[in-house]
Amino acid sequence: MEINIREFAEGSRHPRIPFIEAWYIDEKYQGKGGGKLLMKTAEM
C-alpha cells in the first residue's frame, strides 16, 4: 500500500489530503480481511 499527501484530490475541497495511491492483495490472501486491515491501518 502506498499512501501520500496530495495537494489535490478529485472531489475534495481540502488543500492537503491523505490519498491511497496503490494497494495490492496477493490472490492467495484475497477474501481473508487483508484489504480491510490495510485500510484500517491507513486510517490511523
Coordinates of C-alpha atoms in Angstrom, one line a residue:
M1 CA 0.0 0.0 0.0
E2 CA 1.3 3.5 -0.9
I3 CA -0.2 6.5 0.9
N4 CA 0.7 10.1 0.1
I5 CA -0.4 13.6 1.0
R6 CA -1.8 15.2 -2.1
E7 CA -2.2 18.9 -2.8
F8 CA -5.3 18.0 -4.9
A9 CA -7.7 15.0 -5.0
E10 CA -10.7 14.8 -7.3
G11 CA -13.9 15.6 -5.3
S12 CA -12.1 17.1 -2.3
R13 CA -12.2 20.7 -1.2
H14 CA -9.3 20.3 1.2
P15 CA -5.9 21.6 0.1
R16 CA -3.9 18.6 1.5
I17 CA -5.4 15.2 1.8
P18 CA -4.1 11.7 2.6
F19 CA -4.6 9.6 -0.6
I20 CA -4.1 5.9 -1.2
E21 CA -2.2 5.7 -4.4
A22 CA -2.0 2.0 -4.8
W23 CA -2.7 -1.2 -3.0
Y24 CA -2.5 -4.9 -3.8
I25 CA -3.6 -8.1 -2.1
D26 CA -2.0 -11.2 -3.4
E27 CA -4.6 -13.7 -4.7
K28 CA -3.9 -16.2 -2.0
Y29 CA -4.8 -13.6 0.7
Q30 CA -7.9 -12.2 -1.0
G31 CA -11.2 -12.6 0.8
K32 CA -9.4 -13.0 4.2
G33 CA -9.7 -9.5 5.5
G34 CA -6.2 -8.3 4.4
G35 CA -7.6 -5.4 2.5
K36 CA -9.8 -4.3 5.4
L37 CA -6.8 -4.4 7.7
L38 CA -4.7 -2.3 5.3
M39 CA -7.5 0.3 5.1
K40 CA -7.9 0.4 8.9
T41 CA -4.1 0.8 9.3
A42 CA -4.1 3.7 6.7
E43 CA -6.8 5.5 8.7
M44 CA -4.6 5.7 11.8

